[in-house]
Amino acid sequence: MRTAALAITLLILSVLVLGARTIGGPFLEWSAGAAFIVLCLIGLASSTIREWLLLAGSIVLTALLLRTPDDWGVLRESLSLAAFFAAFILLLTALKIAAERSGSVLAVGRYLIRQPASGRFIATASGGHILGVFLNFGAISLMAPLIQSAAKRDDGSTDLAMERRQLSALLRGFAWILLWAPTTLAQAVLLTLFADIDLGKIVVVGIATSILLMGVGMAFDWFEWRKADTPQDTPPPFPRSAMSRLALVCIALIASTALLQVTTGYSTALSLMFVAPVITVIWFAAQRPKGTRFAAQLMRFWPALCGDATGLARSAIALGLSGFIGRVLAEVLPMDRLTAHLDLAQVPGWLFLAALPVLITLGGQIALSPIILVVFIGQVVQSIPALPADPTHIVFALSAGWAISMFASPNATATLLISAATKIPPTTLTWRWNLKYGVLCYAVLIVIFAVLEAG
């Protein structure tokens, strides 16, 4: 009964958010905010300590906000932002309902992690990257157990070196989708905060940087393990039909989003929120067993949604509350007075950009969610009288910091998901295995920042 109530609340929240973002008006904004509050209340029973702490912080900040001059107006905006983030991650992550049941996804995942040692890193990193574009964190949940299974020897022992290299490759490949993929929460958050940016440049620079840094990861992997004895296994057969089906899903998602964006003028994030659930339902229906009608298969979608409702609600609550805290925090603190005397005109643009990833990554070390920091920093940046760097480059730098925190912070979502699936401590996955790689990537990013600002 509770999971059904959660599923119904998630659907109502999504409809109200889409209405508020298209039709607009205070009534729909308040209604979406109210639906998010109801979701938090219903979801408390299955919440972790993280959601409870975020909720407590939100309550304290709300009490402080109600003492400011424009209290109710900011509260409405903050709740609307929280509801939007919650609905976005819900509608995009719901793709995994179909993906988890797809034989094609499983076949491609197995193919990628069973490559010979010479091509294993790039296969796993690129696989995590590509699957992450339309599965989001579902790609992590899918591939981490497959990697552990592939690392098992015939005698039942674990090839620890292979396990470490493959899990690191998964993290290093997945993280960089945050630089460009419109299906990620990072891009949705940043495009909401910064409207006047060059989206095409973000995508092009983001993809190029992702490829470069995955190449750096492959070179670093080779350097770390250059003296290791790595037997060359026979490569598995290429899953042609499975890869074709996944490509079709990906093309349908991208093409439909672009078409809706062009015809309606909606943002990329909003267009995805309309398209993703449609693709999810069609993909789910297409997986019907032989002899089963489409209608009968569609009837199974509701139980599947209810089965995933708890996990979806937990992610929606955590990310929604994080966005709420970041927005309200920027209002409660005297930002106008703090930034009025902040003269950054003489600060080199590349240096300003280089500071942003450091702030986000350091915040992650003390369990501050990247979304809190990005929303807060975004609000602060917009109150600075004269920006020292191009807004498009600021968005890129913020997304780069978010990406680095994915494999350099023990509290990042991707790290916690892998840790939960593999029982490997988060500090091992990040500080021991990937911190050096993070420092190396940061050095490369500084050069990229300098080139962008010089151009």
CSV table of C-alpha atoms in Angstrom, one decimal:
chain,number,residue,atom,x,y,z
A,1,MET,CA,0.0,0.0,0.0
A,2,ARG,CA,2.8,2.5,0.9
A,3,THR,CA,4.7,1.8,-2.3
A,4,ALA,CA,1.5,2.4,-4.3
A,5,ALA,CA,1.0,5.7,-2.5
A,6,LEU,CA,4.6,6.6,-3.2
A,7,ALA,CA,4.1,5.8,-6.9
A,8,ILE,CA,0.9,7.8,-7.1
A,9,THR,CA,2.6,10.8,-5.4
A,10,LEU,CA,5.5,10.6,-7.8
A,11,LEU,CA,3.2,10.7,-10.8
A,12,ILE,CA,1.2,13.6,-9.4
A,13,LEU,CA,4.4,15.5,-8.6
A,14,SER,CA,5.6,15.0,-12.2
A,15,VAL,CA,2.4,16.1,-13.7
A,16,LEU,CA,2.3,19.3,-11.6
A,17,VAL,CA,5.9,20.1,-12.3
A,18,LEU,CA,5.4,19.8,-16.0
A,19,GLY,CA,2.3,21.9,-15.8
A,20,ALA,CA,4.1,24.6,-13.7
A,21,ARG,CA,7.0,24.7,-16.2
A,22,THR,CA,4.7,24.9,-19.3
A,23,ILE,CA,1.5,26.7,-18.2
A,24,GLY,CA,3.0,28.5,-15.3
A,25,GLY,CA,1.4,30.5,-12.5
A,26,PRO,CA,1.7,30.7,-8.7
A,27,PHE,CA,-1.1,28.1,-8.2
A,28,LEU,CA,0.7,25.3,-10.1
A,29,GLU,CA,4.1,26.3,-8.6
A,30,TRP,CA,2.6,26.1,-5.0
A,31,SER,CA,0.9,22.8,-6.0
A,32,ALA,CA,4.1,21.3,-7.2
A,33,GLY,CA,5.9,22.4,-4.1
A,34,ALA,CA,3.1,20.9,-1.9
A,35,ALA,CA,3.3,17.6,-3.8
A,36,PHE,CA,7.1,17.6,-3.1
A,37,ILE,CA,6.4,18.1,0.6
A,38,VAL,CA,3.8,15.2,0.6
A,39,LEU,CA,6.5,13.0,-1.1
A,40,CYS,CA,8.9,13.9,1.7
A,41,LEU,CA,6.4,13.0,4.4
A,42,ILE,CA,5.3,9.7,2.8
A,43,GLY,CA,8.9,8.8,1.9
A,44,LEU,CA,10.3,9.3,5.5
A,45,ALA,CA,9.6,5.7,6.4
A,46,SER,CA,12.1,4.5,3.9
A,47,SER,CA,14.5,7.4,4.1
A,48,THR,CA,18.2,7.0,5.1
A,49,ILE,CA,20.0,9.3,7.5
A,50,ARG,CA,21.1,11.4,4.5
A,51,GLU,CA,17.4,12.3,3.7
A,52,TRP,CA,16.7,13.0,7.4
A,53,LEU,CA,19.6,15.4,7.7
A,54,LEU,CA,18.7,17.2,4.5
A,55,LEU,CA,15.1,17.5,5.7
A,56,ALA,CA,16.3,18.9,9.1
A,57,GLY,CA,18.5,21.4,7.3
A,58,SER,CA,15.7,22.4,5.1
A,59,ILE,CA,13.4,23.1,8.1
A,60,VAL,CA,16.0,25.2,9.8
A,61,LEU,CA,16.7,27.3,6.7
A,62,THR,CA,12.9,27.7,6.1
A,63,ALA,CA,12.5,29.1,9.6
A,64,LEU,CA,15.3,31.6,8.9
A,65,LEU,CA,13.9,32.4,5.4
A,66,LEU,CA,10.5,33.3,6.9
A,67,ARG,CA,12.2,36.2,8.7
A,68,THR,CA,13.4,37.8,5.5
A,69,PRO,CA,11.5,40.5,3.6
A,70,ASP,CA,10.6,38.5,0.5
A,71,ASP,CA,10.0,35.3,2.4
A,72,TRP,CA,7.0,33.7,0.7
A,73,GLY,CA,8.1,34.6,-2.8
A,74,VAL,CA,11.5,33.0,-2.3
A,75,LEU,CA,9.9,30.0,-0.5
A,76,ARG,CA,7.6,29.4,-3.5
A,77,GLU,CA,10.6,29.6,-5.9
A,78,SER,CA,12.7,27.3,-3.7
A,79,LEU,CA,9.9,24.7,-3.4
A,80,SER,CA,9.3,24.9,-7.2
A,81,LEU,CA,13.0,24.4,-7.8
A,82,ALA,CA,13.1,21.4,-5.4
A,83,ALA,CA,10.0,19.9,-7.1
A,84,PHE,CA,11.6,20.4,-10.5
A,85,PHE,CA,14.8,18.6,-9.5
A,86,ALA,CA,12.8,15.8,-7.9
A,87,ALA,CA,10.6,15.3,-11.0
A,88,PHE,CA,13.6,15.5,-13.4
A,89,ILE,CA,15.6,12.8,-11.7
A,90,LEU,CA,12.4,10.7,-11.3
A,91,LEU,CA,11.4,10.9,-14.9
A,92,LEU,CA,14.9,10.3,-16.2
A,93,THR,CA,15.9,7.6,-13.8
A,94,ALA,CA,12.6,5.8,-14.5
A,95,LEU,CA,14.3,4.7,-17.8
A,96,LYS,CA,16.0,2.0,-15.7
A,97,ILE,CA,12.6,0.3,-15.2
A,98,ALA,CA,12.8,-0.8,-18.8
A,99,ALA,CA,16.6,-1.0,-18.9
A,100,GLU,CA,16.9,-3.4,-15.9
A,101,ARG,CA,14.6,-5.8,-17.7
A,102,SER,CA,16.3,-5.5,-21.1
A,103,GLY,CA,18.2,-8.5,-22.4
A,104,SER,CA,20.0,-6.1,-24.7
A,105,VAL,CA,21.4,-4.0,-21.9
A,106,LEU,CA,22.6,-7.1,-20.1
A,107,ALA,CA,24.2,-8.5,-23.2
A,108,VAL,CA,26.0,-5.2,-24.0
A,109,GLY,CA,27.2,-4.9,-20.3
A,110,ARG,CA,28.6,-8.4,-20.3
A,111,TYR,CA,30.3,-7.9,-23.6
A,112,LEU,CA,32.0,-4.7,-22.4
A,113,ILE,CA,33.4,-6.1,-19.2
A,114,ARG,CA,34.6,-9.4,-20.7
A,115,GLN,CA,37.0,-7.7,-23.2
A,116,PRO,CA,40.7,-8.8,-23.3
A,117,ALA,CA,43.0,-6.9,-20.9
A,118,SER,CA,44.3,-4.7,-23.7
A,119,GLY,CA,40.9,-3.2,-24.4
A,120,ARG,CA,39.1,-3.8,-21.1
A,121,PHE,CA,39.6,-0.3,-19.6
A,122,ILE,CA,38.3,1.6,-22.7
A,123,ALA,CA,35.4,-0.8,-23.1
A,124,THR,CA,34.3,-0.5,-19.5
A,125,ALA,CA,34.8,3.3,-19.3
A,126,SER,CA,33.1,4.0,-22.7
A,127,GLY,CA,30.4,1.5,-21.8
A,128,GLY,CA,29.7,3.2,-18.5
A,129,HIS,CA,29.7,6.6,-20.2
A,130,ILE,CA,27.4,5.6,-23.1
A,131,LEU,CA,25.0,3.6,-20.9
A,132,GLY,CA,25.0,6.4,-18.3
A,133,VAL,CA,23.7,8.9,-20.9
A,134,PHE,CA,20.3,7.3,-20.8
A,135,LEU,CA,20.4,5.0,-17.8
A,136,ASN,CA,22.0,7.6,-15.4
A,137,PHE,CA,22.9,5.9,-12.2
A,138,GLY,CA,21.2,2.8,-13.4
A,139,ALA,CA,24.4,2.1,-15.5
A,140,ILE,CA,26.4,2.0,-12.3
A,141,SER,CA,23.9,-0.4,-10.6
A,142,LEU,CA,23.9,-2.6,-13.7
A,143,MET,CA,27.7,-2.8,-14.4
A,144,ALA,CA,29.2,-3.0,-10.9
A,145,PRO,CA,27.7,-6.5,-10.1
A,146,LEU,CA,28.7,-7.7,-13.6
A,147,ILE,CA,32.3,-6.5,-13.0
A,148,GLN,CA,32.4,-8.4,-9.7
A,149,SER,CA,31.0,-11.5,-11.4
A,150,ALA,CA,33.6,-11.3,-14.2
A,151,ALA,CA,36.4,-10.9,-11.7
A,152,LYS,CA,35.6,-14.3,-10.1
A,153,ARG,CA,38.1,-17.1,-10.9
A,154,ASP,CA,37.1,-20.7,-11.4
A,155,ASP,CA,38.1,-21.6,-7.9
A,156,GLY,CA,35.8,-19.0,-6.4
A,157,SER,CA,38.5,-16.5,-5.5
A,158,THR,CA,38.5,-12.9,-6.8
A,159,ASP,CA,41.0,-11.3,-9.2
A,160,LEU,CA,41.5,-8.2,-7.0
A,161,ALA,CA,43.6,-6.4,-9.6
A,162,MET,CA,40.9,-6.9,-12.3
A,163,GLU,CA,38.2,-5.9,-9.9
A,164,ARG,CA,40.0,-2.7,-9.0
A,165,ARG,CA,40.8,-1.7,-12.6
A,166,GLN,CA,37.3,-2.4,-13.9
A,167,LEU,CA,35.5,-0.6,-11.1
A,168,SER,CA,37.9,2.4,-11.5
A,169,ALA,CA,37.3,2.4,-15.2
A,170,LEU,CA,33.5,2.4,-14.6
A,171,LEU,CA,33.8,5.4,-12.3
A,172,ARG,CA,36.2,7.3,-14.6
A,173,GLY,CA,34.0,6.8,-17.6
A,174,PHE,CA,30.6,7.4,-16.0
A,175,ALA,CA,31.6,10.6,-14.2
A,176,TRP,CA,32.4,12.6,-17.4
A,177,ILE,CA,28.8,12.4,-18.8
A,178,LEU,CA,28.1,15.3,-16.4
A,179,LEU,CA,30.2,17.5,-18.7
A,180,TRP,CA,27.7,17.4,-21.5
A,181,ALA,CA,24.8,14.9,-21.4
A,182,PRO,CA,21.4,16.7,-21.1
A,183,THR,CA,20.0,13.6,-19.4
A,184,THR,CA,22.0,14.2,-16.3
A,185,LEU,CA,20.8,16.2,-13.3
A,186,ALA,CA,24.0,18.2,-13.4
A,187,GLN,CA,23.1,19.7,-16.8
A,188,ALA,CA,19.5,20.2,-15.7
A,189,VAL,CA,20.6,22.1,-12.6
A,190,LEU,CA,23.1,24.3,-14.5
A,191,LEU,CA,20.8,25.1,-17.4
A,192,THR,CA,18.1,26.1,-14.9
A,193,LEU,CA,20.6,28.5,-13.0
A,194,PHE,CA,22.3,29.9,-16.1
A,195,ALA,CA,19.9,30.7,-19.0
A,196,ASP,CA,22.1,32.8,-21.2
A,197,ILE,CA,24.8,30.3,-22.3
A,198,ASP,CA,25.9,28.6,-25.5
A,199,LEU,CA,24.5,25.0,-25.1
A,200,GLY,CA,26.1,23.9,-28.4
A,201,LYS,CA,29.5,24.9,-27.0
A,202,ILE,CA,28.9,23.0,-23.8
A,203,VAL,CA,28.1,19.8,-25.6
A,204,VAL,CA,31.0,20.0,-28.1
A,205,VAL,CA,33.6,21.0,-25.4
A,206,GLY,CA,32.1,18.5,-23.0
A,207,ILE,CA,32.2,15.6,-25.3
A,208,ALA,CA,35.8,16.4,-26.5
A,209,THR,CA,36.9,16.8,-22.8
A,210,SER,CA,35.2,13.5,-21.8
A,211,ILE,CA,37.1,11.6,-24.6
A,212,LEU,CA,40.4,13.3,-23.6
A,213,LEU,CA,40.0,12.6,-19.9
A,214,MET,CA,38.9,9.0,-20.5
A,215,GLY,CA,42.1,8.7,-22.6
A,216,VAL,CA,44.1,10.1,-19.7
A,217,GLY,CA,42.4,7.5,-17.5
A,218,MET,CA,43.4,4.7,-19.9
A,219,ALA,CA,47.0,5.9,-19.9
A,220,PHE,CA,47.1,6.3,-16.2
A,221,ASP,CA,45.7,2.7,-15.8
A,222,TRP,CA,48.4,1.4,-18.1
A,223,PHE,CA,51.1,3.3,-16.1
A,224,GLU,CA,49.8,2.0,-12.7
A,225,TRP,CA,49.6,-1.6,-13.9
A,226,ARG,CA,52.5,-1.6,-16.4
A,227,LYS,CA,54.4,-4.3,-14.5
A,228,ALA,CA,51.3,-6.5,-13.8
A,229,ASP,CA,50.9,-9.8,-15.5
A,230,THR,CA,47.7,-9.5,-17.5
A,231,PRO,CA,46.7,-12.6,-19.6
A,232,GLN,CA,45.0,-11.9,-22.9
A,233,ASP,CA,41.6,-13.5,-22.9
A,234,THR,CA,39.6,-14.3,-26.1
A,235,PRO,CA,37.2,-11.5,-26.8
A,236,PRO,CA,33.5,-12.4,-26.7
A,237,PRO,CA,31.4,-12.2,-29.8
A,238,PHE,CA,30.0,-8.8,-30.6
A,239,PRO,CA,26.3,-8.5,-29.6
A,240,ARG,CA,25.2,-6.9,-32.9
A,241,SER,CA,21.4,-7.1,-32.4
A,242,ALA,CA,21.6,-6.0,-28.7
A,243,MET,CA,23.8,-3.0,-29.6
A,244,SER,CA,21.4,-2.1,-32.5
A,245,ARG,CA,18.4,-2.1,-30.1
A,246,LEU,CA,20.2,0.1,-27.6
A,247,ALA,CA,21.3,2.5,-30.3
A,248,LEU,CA,17.7,2.7,-31.5
A,249,VAL,CA,16.5,3.6,-28.0
A,250,CYS,CA,19.3,6.2,-27.7
A,251,ILE,CA,18.5,7.7,-31.1
A,252,ALA,CA,14.8,7.8,-30.3
A,253,LEU,CA,15.4,9.6,-27.0
A,254,ILE,CA,17.7,12.2,-28.6
A,255,ALA,CA,15.7,12.8,-31.8
A,256,SER,CA,12.4,13.1,-29.9
A,257,THR,CA,13.9,15.5,-27.4
A,258,ALA,CA,15.4,17.7,-30.2
A,259,LEU,CA,12.1,17.7,-32.1
A,260,LEU,CA,10.1,18.7,-29.1
A,261,GLN,CA,12.6,21.4,-28.2
A,262,VAL,CA,12.5,22.9,-31.8
A,263,THR,CA,8.8,22.8,-32.1
A,264,THR,CA,7.8,24.1,-28.7
A,265,GLY,CA,10.8,26.1,-27.6
A,266,TYR,CA,11.1,24.1,-24.3
A,267,SER,CA,14.5,23.8,-22.7
A,268,THR,CA,16.5,20.6,-23.2
A,269,ALA,CA,15.8,19.4,-19.6
A,270,LEU,CA,12.0,20.1,-19.9
A,271,SER,CA,11.8,18.4,-23.3
A,272,LEU,CA,13.6,15.3,-21.8
A,273,MET,CA,11.1,15.2,-19.0
A,274,PHE,CA,8.2,14.8,-21.5
A,275,VAL,CA,10.0,12.4,-23.8
A,276,ALA,CA,11.7,10.1,-21.3
A,277,PRO,CA,8.6,8.6,-19.8
A,278,VAL,CA,7.1,7.9,-23.2
A,279,ILE,CA,10.3,6.1,-24.3
A,280,THR,CA,10.3,4.2,-21.0
A,281,VAL,CA,6.8,2.9,-21.5
A,282,ILE,CA,7.4,2.0,-25.2
A,283,TRP,CA,10.7,0.2,-24.4
A,284,PHE,CA,9.0,-1.7,-21.5
A,285,ALA,CA,6.1,-2.8,-23.8
A,286,ALA,CA,8.5,-3.9,-26.5
A,287,GLN,CA,10.1,-6.4,-24.1
A,288,ARG,CA,6.9,-8.5,-23.9
A,289,PRO,CA,7.4,-12.2,-23.8
A,290,LYS,CA,6.5,-14.1,-27.0
A,291,GLY,CA,2.8,-14.6,-27.3
A,292,THR,CA,2.0,-11.7,-24.9
A,293,ARG,CA,0.0,-8.8,-26.1
A,294,PHE,CA,1.1,-5.2,-25.8
A,295,ALA,CA,-1.8,-4.4,-23.6
A,296,ALA,CA,-1.0,-7.2,-21.2
A,297,GLN,CA,2.6,-6.1,-21.0
A,298,LEU,CA,1.6,-2.5,-20.3
A,299,MET,CA,-0.5,-3.8,-17.4
A,300,ARG,CA,2.8,-5.0,-15.8
A,301,PHE,CA,4.3,-1.5,-15.8
A,302,TRP,CA,2.4,-0.3,-12.8
A,303,PRO,CA,3.7,-3.2,-10.5
A,304,ALA,CA,7.2,-2.5,-11.9
A,305,LEU,CA,6.8,1.2,-11.0
A,306,CYS,CA,5.6,0.4,-7.5
A,307,GLY,CA,8.5,-2.0,-7.1
A,308,ASP,CA,11.0,0.8,-7.9
A,309,ALA,CA,9.0,3.6,-6.1
A,310,THR,CA,11.0,3.5,-2.9
A,311,GLY,CA,14.3,3.9,-4.6
A,312,LEU,CA,13.0,6.6,-7.0
A,313,ALA,CA,11.4,8.5,-4.1
A,314,ARG,CA,14.6,8.4,-2.1
A,315,SER,CA,16.6,9.9,-5.0
A,316,ALA,CA,13.9,12.5,-5.7
A,317,ILE,CA,13.7,13.6,-2.0
A,318,ALA,CA,17.5,13.8,-1.6
A,319,LEU,CA,18.1,15.8,-4.7
A,320,GLY,CA,15.1,18.0,-4.3
A,321,LEU,CA,16.0,18.9,-0.7
A,322,SER,CA,19.6,19.5,-1.8
A,323,GLY,CA,18.4,22.0,-4.4
A,324,PHE,CA,16.1,23.6,-1.9
A,325,ILE,CA,18.9,24.1,0.6
A,326,GLY,CA,21.2,25.6,-2.0
A,327,ARG,CA,18.6,28.1,-3.1
A,328,VAL,CA,17.5,29.1,0.3
A,329,LEU,CA,21.0,29.3,1.7
A,330,ALA,CA,21.9,31.9,-1.0
A,331,GLU,CA,18.9,33.9,0.2
A,332,VAL,CA,19.4,33.6,3.9
A,333,LEU,CA,23.0,34.7,3.7
A,334,PRO,CA,23.6,38.4,3.0
A,335,MET,CA,24.9,37.7,-0.5
A,336,ASP,CA,24.4,41.2,-1.8
A,337,ARG,CA,26.6,42.7,0.9
A,338,LEU,CA,29.1,40.0,0.6
A,339,THR,CA,29.5,40.3,-3.2
A,340,ALA,CA,29.1,44.1,-3.5
A,341,HIS,CA,32.7,44.6,-2.5
A,342,LEU,CA,33.9,41.6,-4.2
A,343,ASP,CA,36.1,42.9,-7.1
A,344,LEU,CA,37.0,40.0,-9.4
A,345,ALA,CA,37.6,42.1,-12.4
A,346,GLN,CA,41.4,41.7,-12.0
A,347,VAL,CA,41.2,38.0,-11.4
A,348,PRO,CA,42.2,35.9,-14.5
A,349,GLY,CA,39.2,34.1,-15.9
A,350,TRP,CA,41.0,30.7,-15.9
A,351,LEU,CA,42.0,31.1,-12.3
A,352,PHE,CA,38.3,31.8,-11.3
A,353,LEU,CA,37.2,28.7,-13.3
A,354,ALA,CA,39.9,26.6,-11.7
A,355,ALA,CA,38.7,27.5,-8.2
A,356,LEU,CA,35.2,26.2,-8.8
A,357,PRO,CA,36.0,22.4,-9.1
A,358,VAL,CA,38.1,22.7,-5.9
A,359,LEU,CA,35.2,24.1,-3.9
A,360,ILE,CA,32.8,21.4,-5.1
A,361,THR,CA,35.3,18.6,-4.5
A,362,LEU,CA,36.4,19.8,-1.1
A,363,GLY,CA,32.7,20.2,-0.1
A,364,GLY,CA,32.2,16.5,-1.1
A,365,GLN,CA,34.8,15.4,1.4
A,366,ILE,CA,32.6,16.7,4.3
A,367,ALA,CA,29.4,15.1,2.8
A,368,LEU,CA,28.1,18.3,1.2
A,369,SER,CA,26.1,17.2,-1.9
A,370,PRO,CA,27.4,18.7,-5.2
A,371,ILE,CA,23.9,19.9,-6.0
A,372,ILE,CA,23.9,22.0,-2.8
A,373,LEU,CA,27.2,23.6,-3.7
A,374,VAL,CA,26.4,24.1,-7.4
A,375,VAL,CA,23.0,25.7,-6.7
A,376,PHE,CA,24.6,27.9,-4.0
A,377,ILE,CA,27.6,28.9,-6.1
A,378,GLY,CA,25.3,29.5,-9.0
A,379,GLN,CA,23.3,32.0,-7.0
A,380,VAL,CA,26.4,33.7,-5.7
A,381,VAL,CA,28.0,34.0,-9.1
A,382,GLN,CA,24.9,35.6,-10.5
A,383,SER,CA,25.0,38.3,-7.7
A,384,ILE,CA,28.6,39.2,-8.6
A,385,PRO,CA,28.6,42.7,-10.4
A,386,ALA,CA,31.2,41.8,-13.0
A,387,LEU,CA,32.0,38.2,-13.8
A,388,PRO,CA,35.7,37.4,-14.6
A,389,ALA,CA,34.8,34.5,-16.9
A,390,ASP,CA,32.3,33.7,-19.6
A,391,PRO,CA,29.0,32.2,-18.1
A,392,THR,CA,29.2,29.3,-20.5
A,393,HIS,CA,32.7,28.5,-19.2
A,394,ILE,CA,31.5,28.8,-15.6
A,395,VAL,CA,28.8,26.2,-16.3
A,396,PHE,CA,31.5,23.9,-17.8
A,397,ALA,CA,33.8,24.4,-14.8
A,398,LEU,CA,30.9,23.7,-12.3
A,399,SER,CA,30.0,20.5,-14.2
A,400,ALA,CA,33.7,19.5,-14.2
A,401,GLY,CA,33.9,19.9,-10.4
A,402,TRP,CA,30.7,17.8,-10.1
A,403,ALA,CA,32.3,15.1,-12.3
A,404,ILE,CA,35.6,15.0,-10.3
A,405,SER,CA,33.7,14.7,-7.1
A,406,MET,CA,32.0,11.5,-8.5
A,407,PHE,CA,35.3,9.6,-8.2
A,408,ALA,CA,37.2,11.8,-5.6
A,409,SER,CA,34.5,12.1,-2.9
A,410,PRO,CA,33.5,9.2,-0.7
A,411,ASN,CA,30.1,10.7,-0.4
A,412,ALA,CA,29.3,11.0,-4.1
A,413,THR,CA,26.2,9.1,-5.3
A,414,ALA,CA,28.0,7.0,-7.9
A,415,THR,CA,30.6,5.9,-5.3
A,416,LEU,CA,28.0,5.0,-2.7
A,417,LEU,CA,26.1,2.9,-5.3
A,418,ILE,CA,29.2,0.9,-6.2
A,419,SER,CA,30.1,0.5,-2.6
A,420,ALA,CA,26.6,-0.8,-1.8
A,421,ALA,CA,26.8,-3.3,-4.6
A,422,THR,CA,30.4,-4.5,-4.0
A,423,LYS,CA,30.9,-4.0,-0.3
A,424,ILE,CA,34.1,-2.0,-1.0
A,425,PRO,CA,34.5,1.0,1.3
A,426,PRO,CA,33.9,4.4,-0.5
A,427,THR,CA,37.2,5.7,0.8
A,428,THR,CA,38.9,2.8,-1.0
A,429,LEU,CA,37.1,3.5,-4.3
A,430,THR,CA,37.9,7.2,-4.2
A,431,TRP,CA,41.0,8.2,-2.1
A,432,ARG,CA,43.0,5.0,-2.6
A,433,TRP,CA,42.1,4.1,-6.1
A,434,ASN,CA,41.2,7.4,-7.9
A,435,LEU,CA,42.5,10.4,-6.1
A,436,LYS,CA,45.7,10.6,-8.1
A,437,TYR,CA,43.7,10.3,-11.3
A,438,GLY,CA,41.5,13.2,-10.0
A,439,VAL,CA,44.5,15.4,-9.4
A,440,LEU,CA,45.8,14.6,-12.9
A,441,CYS,CA,42.4,15.4,-14.5
A,442,TYR,CA,42.3,18.7,-12.6
A,443,ALA,CA,45.6,19.7,-14.0
A,444,VAL,CA,44.4,18.9,-17.5
A,445,LEU,CA,41.2,20.9,-16.9
A,446,ILE,CA,43.2,24.0,-15.8
A,447,VAL,CA,44.9,24.0,-19.2
A,448,ILE,CA,41.5,23.6,-20.9
A,449,PHE,CA,40.1,26.6,-18.8
A,450,ALA,CA,43.1,28.7,-19.9
A,451,VAL,CA,42.5,27.8,-23.6
A,452,LEU,CA,38.7,28.5,-23.4
A,453,GLU,CA,39.3,31.9,-21.8
A,454,ALA,CA,42.1,32.8,-24.2
A,455,GLY,CA,39.8,32.1,-27.1
